[in-house]
JSON list of C-alpha atoms in Angstrom, two decimals:
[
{"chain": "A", "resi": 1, "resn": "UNK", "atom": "CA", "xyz": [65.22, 99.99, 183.61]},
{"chain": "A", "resi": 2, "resn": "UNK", "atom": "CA", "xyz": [62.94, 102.32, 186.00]},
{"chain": "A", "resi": 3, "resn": "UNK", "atom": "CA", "xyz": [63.00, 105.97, 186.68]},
{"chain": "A", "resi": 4, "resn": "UNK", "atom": "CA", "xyz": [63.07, 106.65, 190.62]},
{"chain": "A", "resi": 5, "resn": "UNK", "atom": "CA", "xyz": [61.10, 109.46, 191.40]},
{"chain": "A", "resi": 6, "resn": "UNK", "atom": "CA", "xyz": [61.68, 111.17, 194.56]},
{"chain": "A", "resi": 7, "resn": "UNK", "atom": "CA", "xyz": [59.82, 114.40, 195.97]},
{"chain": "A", "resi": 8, "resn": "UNK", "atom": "CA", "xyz": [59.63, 116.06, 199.13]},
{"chain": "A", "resi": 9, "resn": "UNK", "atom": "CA", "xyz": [56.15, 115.75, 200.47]},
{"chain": "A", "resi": 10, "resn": "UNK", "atom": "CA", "xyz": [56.43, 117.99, 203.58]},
{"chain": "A", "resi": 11, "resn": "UNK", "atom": "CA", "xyz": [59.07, 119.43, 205.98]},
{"chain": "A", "resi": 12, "resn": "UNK", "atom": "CA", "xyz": [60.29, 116.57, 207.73]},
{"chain": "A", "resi": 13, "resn": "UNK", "atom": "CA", "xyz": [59.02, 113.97, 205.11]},
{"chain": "A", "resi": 14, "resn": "UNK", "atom": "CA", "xyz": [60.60, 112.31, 201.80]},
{"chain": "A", "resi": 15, "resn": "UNK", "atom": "CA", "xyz": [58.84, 110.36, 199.48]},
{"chain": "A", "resi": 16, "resn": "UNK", "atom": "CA", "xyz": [60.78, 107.94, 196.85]},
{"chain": "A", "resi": 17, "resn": "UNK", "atom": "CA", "xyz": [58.97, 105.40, 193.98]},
{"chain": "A", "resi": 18, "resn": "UNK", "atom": "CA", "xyz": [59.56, 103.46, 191.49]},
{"chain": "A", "resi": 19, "resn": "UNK", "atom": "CA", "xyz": [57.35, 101.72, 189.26]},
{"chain": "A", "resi": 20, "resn": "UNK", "atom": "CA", "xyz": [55.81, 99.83, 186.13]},
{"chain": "A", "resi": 21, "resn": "UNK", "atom": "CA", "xyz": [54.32, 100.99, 182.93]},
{"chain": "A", "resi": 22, "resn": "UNK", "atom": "CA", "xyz": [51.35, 98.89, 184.66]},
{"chain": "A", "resi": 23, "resn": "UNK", "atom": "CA", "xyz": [51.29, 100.57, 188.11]},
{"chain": "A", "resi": 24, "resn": "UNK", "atom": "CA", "xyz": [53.39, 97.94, 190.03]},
{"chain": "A", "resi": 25, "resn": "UNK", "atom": "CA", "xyz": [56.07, 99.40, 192.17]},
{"chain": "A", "resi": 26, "resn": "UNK", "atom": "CA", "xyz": [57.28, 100.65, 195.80]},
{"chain": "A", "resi": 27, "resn": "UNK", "atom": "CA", "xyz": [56.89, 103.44, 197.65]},
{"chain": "A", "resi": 28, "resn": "UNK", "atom": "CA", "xyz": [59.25, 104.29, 200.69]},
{"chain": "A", "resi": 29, "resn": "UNK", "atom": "CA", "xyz": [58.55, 107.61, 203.08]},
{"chain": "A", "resi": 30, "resn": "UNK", "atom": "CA", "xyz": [61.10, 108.97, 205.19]},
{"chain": "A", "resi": 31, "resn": "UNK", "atom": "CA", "xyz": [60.05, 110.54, 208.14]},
{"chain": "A", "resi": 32, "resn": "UNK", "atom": "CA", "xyz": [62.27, 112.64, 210.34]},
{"chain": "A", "resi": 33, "resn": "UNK", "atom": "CA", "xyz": [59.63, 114.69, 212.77]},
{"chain": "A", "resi": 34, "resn": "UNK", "atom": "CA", "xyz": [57.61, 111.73, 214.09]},
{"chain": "A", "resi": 35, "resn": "UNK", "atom": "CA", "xyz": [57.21, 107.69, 214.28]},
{"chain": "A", "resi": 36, "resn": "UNK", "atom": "CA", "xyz": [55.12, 106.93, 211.06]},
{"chain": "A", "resi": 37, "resn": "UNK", "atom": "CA", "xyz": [54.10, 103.04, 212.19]},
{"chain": "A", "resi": 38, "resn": "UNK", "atom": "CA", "xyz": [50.68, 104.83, 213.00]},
{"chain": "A", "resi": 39, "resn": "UNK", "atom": "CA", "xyz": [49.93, 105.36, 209.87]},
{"chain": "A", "resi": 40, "resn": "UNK", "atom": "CA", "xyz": [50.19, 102.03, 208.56]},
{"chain": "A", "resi": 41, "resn": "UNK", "atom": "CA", "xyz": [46.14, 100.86, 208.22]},
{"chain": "A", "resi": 42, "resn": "UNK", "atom": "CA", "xyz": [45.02, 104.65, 207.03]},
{"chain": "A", "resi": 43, "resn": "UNK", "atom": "CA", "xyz": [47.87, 104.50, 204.04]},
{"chain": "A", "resi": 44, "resn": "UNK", "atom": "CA", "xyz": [46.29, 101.02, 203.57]},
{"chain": "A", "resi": 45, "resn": "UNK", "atom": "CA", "xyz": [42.33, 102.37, 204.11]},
{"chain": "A", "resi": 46, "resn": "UNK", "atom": "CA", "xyz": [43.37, 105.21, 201.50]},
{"chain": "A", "resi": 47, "resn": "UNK", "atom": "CA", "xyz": [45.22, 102.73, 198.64]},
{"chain": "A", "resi": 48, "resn": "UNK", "atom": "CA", "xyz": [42.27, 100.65, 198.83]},
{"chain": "A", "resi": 49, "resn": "UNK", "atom": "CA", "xyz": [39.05, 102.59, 199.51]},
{"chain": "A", "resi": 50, "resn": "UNK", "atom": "CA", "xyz": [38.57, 103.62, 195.88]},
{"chain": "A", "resi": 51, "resn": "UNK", "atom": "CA", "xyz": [38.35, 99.85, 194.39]},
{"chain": "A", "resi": 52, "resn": "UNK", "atom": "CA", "xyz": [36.32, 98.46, 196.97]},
{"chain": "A", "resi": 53, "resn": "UNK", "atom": "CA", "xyz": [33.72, 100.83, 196.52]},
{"chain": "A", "resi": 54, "resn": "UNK", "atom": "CA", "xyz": [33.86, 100.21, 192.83]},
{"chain": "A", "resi": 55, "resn": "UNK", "atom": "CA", "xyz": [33.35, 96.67, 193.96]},
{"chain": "A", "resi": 56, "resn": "UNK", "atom": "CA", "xyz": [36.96, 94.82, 194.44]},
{"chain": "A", "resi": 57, "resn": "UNK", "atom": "CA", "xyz": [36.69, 92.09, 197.27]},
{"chain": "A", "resi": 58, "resn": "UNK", "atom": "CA", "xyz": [39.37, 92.46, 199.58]},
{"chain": "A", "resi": 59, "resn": "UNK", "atom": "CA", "xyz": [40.78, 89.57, 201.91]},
{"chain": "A", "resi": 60, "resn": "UNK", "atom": "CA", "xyz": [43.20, 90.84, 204.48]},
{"chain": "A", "resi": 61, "resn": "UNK", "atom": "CA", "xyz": [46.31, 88.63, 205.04]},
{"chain": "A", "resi": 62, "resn": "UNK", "atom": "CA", "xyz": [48.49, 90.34, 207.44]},
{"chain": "A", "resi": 63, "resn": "UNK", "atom": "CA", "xyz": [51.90, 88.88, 208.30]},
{"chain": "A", "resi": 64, "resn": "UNK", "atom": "CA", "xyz": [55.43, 89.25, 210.04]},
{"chain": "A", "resi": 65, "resn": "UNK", "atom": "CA", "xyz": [58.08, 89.49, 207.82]},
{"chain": "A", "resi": 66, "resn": "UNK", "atom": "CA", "xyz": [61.73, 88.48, 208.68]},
{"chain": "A", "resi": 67, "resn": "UNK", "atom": "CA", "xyz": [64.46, 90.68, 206.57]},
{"chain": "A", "resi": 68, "resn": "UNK", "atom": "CA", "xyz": [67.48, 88.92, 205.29]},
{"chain": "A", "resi": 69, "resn": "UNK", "atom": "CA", "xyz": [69.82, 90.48, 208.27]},
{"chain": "A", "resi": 70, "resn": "UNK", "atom": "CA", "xyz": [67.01, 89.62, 211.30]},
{"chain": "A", "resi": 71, "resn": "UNK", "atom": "CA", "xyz": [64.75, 92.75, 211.43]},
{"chain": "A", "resi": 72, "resn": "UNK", "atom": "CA", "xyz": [61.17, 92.04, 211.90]},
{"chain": "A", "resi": 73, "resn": "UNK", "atom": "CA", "xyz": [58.56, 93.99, 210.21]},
{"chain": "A", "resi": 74, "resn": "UNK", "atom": "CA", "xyz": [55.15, 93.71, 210.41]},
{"chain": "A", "resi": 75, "resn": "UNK", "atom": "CA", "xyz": [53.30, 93.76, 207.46]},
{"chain": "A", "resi": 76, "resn": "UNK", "atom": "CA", "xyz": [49.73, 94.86, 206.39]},
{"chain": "A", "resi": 77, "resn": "UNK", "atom": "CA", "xyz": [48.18, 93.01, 203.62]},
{"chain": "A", "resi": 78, "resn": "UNK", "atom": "CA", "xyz": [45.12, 93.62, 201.29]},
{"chain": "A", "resi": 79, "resn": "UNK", "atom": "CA", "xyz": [44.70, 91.30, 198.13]},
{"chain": "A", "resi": 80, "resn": "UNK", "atom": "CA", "xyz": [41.98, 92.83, 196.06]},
{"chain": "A", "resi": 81, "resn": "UNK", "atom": "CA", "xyz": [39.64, 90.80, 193.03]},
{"chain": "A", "resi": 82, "resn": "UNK", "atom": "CA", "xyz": [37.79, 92.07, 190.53]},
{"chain": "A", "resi": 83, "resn": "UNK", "atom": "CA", "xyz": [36.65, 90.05, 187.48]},
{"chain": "A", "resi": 84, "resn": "UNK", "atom": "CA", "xyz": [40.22, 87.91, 187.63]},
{"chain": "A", "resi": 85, "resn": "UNK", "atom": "CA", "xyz": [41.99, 91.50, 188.17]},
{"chain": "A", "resi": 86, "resn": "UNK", "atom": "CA", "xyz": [43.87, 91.18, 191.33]},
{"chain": "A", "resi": 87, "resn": "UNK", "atom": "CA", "xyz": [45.84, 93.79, 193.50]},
{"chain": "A", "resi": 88, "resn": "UNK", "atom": "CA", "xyz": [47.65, 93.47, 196.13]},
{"chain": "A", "resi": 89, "resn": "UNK", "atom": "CA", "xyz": [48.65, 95.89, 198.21]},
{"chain": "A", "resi": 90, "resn": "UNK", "atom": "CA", "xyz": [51.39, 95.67, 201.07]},
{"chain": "A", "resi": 91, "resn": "UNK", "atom": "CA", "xyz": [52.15, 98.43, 203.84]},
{"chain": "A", "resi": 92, "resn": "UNK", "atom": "CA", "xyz": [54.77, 98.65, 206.86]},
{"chain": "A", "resi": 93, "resn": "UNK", "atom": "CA", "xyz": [56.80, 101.02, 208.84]},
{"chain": "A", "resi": 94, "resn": "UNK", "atom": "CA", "xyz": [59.87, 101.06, 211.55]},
{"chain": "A", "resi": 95, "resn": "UNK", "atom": "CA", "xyz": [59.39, 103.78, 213.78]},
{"chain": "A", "resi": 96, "resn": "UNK", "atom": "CA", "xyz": [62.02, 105.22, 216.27]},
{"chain": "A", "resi": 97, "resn": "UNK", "atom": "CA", "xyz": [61.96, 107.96, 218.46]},
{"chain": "A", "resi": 98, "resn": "UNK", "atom": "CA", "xyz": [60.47, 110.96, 215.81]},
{"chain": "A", "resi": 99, "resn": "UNK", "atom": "CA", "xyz": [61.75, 109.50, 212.87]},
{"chain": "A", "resi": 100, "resn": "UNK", "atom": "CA", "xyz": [61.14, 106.30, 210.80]},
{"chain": "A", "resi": 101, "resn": "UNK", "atom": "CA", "xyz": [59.96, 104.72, 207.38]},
{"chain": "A", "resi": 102, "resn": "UNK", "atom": "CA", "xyz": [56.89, 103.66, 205.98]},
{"chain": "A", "resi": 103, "resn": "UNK", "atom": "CA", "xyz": [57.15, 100.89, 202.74]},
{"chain": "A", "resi": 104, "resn": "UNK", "atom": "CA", "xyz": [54.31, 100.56, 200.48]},
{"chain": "A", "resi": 105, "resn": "UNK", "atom": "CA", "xyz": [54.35, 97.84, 197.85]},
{"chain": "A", "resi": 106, "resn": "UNK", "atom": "CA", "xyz": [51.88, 97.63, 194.46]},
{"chain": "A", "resi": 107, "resn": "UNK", "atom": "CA", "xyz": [51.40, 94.70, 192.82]},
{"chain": "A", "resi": 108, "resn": "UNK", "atom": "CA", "xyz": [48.93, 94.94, 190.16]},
{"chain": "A", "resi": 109, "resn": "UNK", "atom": "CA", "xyz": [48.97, 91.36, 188.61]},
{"chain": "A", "resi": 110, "resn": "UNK", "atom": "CA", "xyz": [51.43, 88.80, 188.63]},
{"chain": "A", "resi": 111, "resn": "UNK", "atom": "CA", "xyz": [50.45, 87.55, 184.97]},
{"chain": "A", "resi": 112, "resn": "UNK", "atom": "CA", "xyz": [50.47, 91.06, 183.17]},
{"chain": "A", "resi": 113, "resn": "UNK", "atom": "CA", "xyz": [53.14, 92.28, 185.59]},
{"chain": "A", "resi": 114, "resn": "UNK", "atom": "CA", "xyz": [55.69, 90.07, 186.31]},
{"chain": "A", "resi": 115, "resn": "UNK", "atom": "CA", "xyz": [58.57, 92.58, 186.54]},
{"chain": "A", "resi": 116, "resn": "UNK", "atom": "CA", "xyz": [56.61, 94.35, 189.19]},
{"chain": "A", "resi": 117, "resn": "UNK", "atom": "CA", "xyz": [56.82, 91.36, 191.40]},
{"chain": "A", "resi": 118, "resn": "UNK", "atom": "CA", "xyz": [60.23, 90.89, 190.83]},
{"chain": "A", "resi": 119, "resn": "UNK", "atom": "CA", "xyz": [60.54, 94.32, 191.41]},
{"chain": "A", "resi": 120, "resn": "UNK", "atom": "CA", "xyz": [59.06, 94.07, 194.64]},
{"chain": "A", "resi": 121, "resn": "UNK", "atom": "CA", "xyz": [60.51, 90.57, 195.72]},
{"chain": "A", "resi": 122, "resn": "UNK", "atom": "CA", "xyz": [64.29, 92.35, 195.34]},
{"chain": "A", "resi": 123, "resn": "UNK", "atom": "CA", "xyz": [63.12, 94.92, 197.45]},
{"chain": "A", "resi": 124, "resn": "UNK", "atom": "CA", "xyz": [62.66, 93.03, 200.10]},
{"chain": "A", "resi": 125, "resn": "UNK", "atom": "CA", "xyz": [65.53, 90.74, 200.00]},
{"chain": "A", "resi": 126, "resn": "UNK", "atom": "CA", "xyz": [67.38, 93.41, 199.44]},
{"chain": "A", "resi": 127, "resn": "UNK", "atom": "CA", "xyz": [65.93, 95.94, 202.56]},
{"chain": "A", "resi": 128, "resn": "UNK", "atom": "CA", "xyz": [67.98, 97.02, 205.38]},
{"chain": "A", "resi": 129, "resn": "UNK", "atom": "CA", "xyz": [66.55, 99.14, 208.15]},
{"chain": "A", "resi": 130, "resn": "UNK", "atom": "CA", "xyz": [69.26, 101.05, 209.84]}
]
């Protein structure tokens, strides 16, 4: 039912998304020069930094997530609350030797947006890391 945009965002670095009328979706980057599990808390600093400072409380609730097939990720978590709005934002990576992925997921509100978390809930039953 979703359009999956994907766009080249550098040499060396893919970008694909899908997502809601609403703004709920995923993100996945593809990196092939360099190990992108660095970047996880400054993708998660940037996706953030705009709606706390418009005055969003955010309560981190980082985890370690265990895919389907054994892989463990870990994941960083920021649920933000404004007036009853909540977002939550979710950000990992799996890093090899120069090459790797980085997963963002957007949840904008489970009551207005529930196909974004089922969106988002296949995704990760559904994720393999090869």
């Amino acid at each position: 039912n979703y359009s999956i945009s994907k766009t080249v965002l550098d040499e060396g670095i893919e970008q694909i998304m899908i997502m809601t009328a609403s703004g709920s979706g995923v993100l996945i980057q593809k990196y092939e020069a360099f190990d992108p599990t660095m970047l996880q808390e400054m993708m998660l600093n940037e996706v953030t930094k705009v709606s706390v400072s418009y005055g969003y409380t955010m309560e981190r609730q980082d985890y370690d997530k265990t895919l389907n097939y054994g892989q463990k990720l870990k994941v960083l978590k920021a649920a933000l609350e404004y007036k009853g709005e909540i977002e939550t934002y979710e950000i990992t990576a799996y890093g090899g030797k120069d090459e790797g992925i980085l997963i963002m997921t957007m949840n904008m509100n489970d009551e207005i947006d529930p196909e974004g978390a089922d969106m988002i809930d296949l995704m990760w039953s559904s994720l393999q890391i090869k």
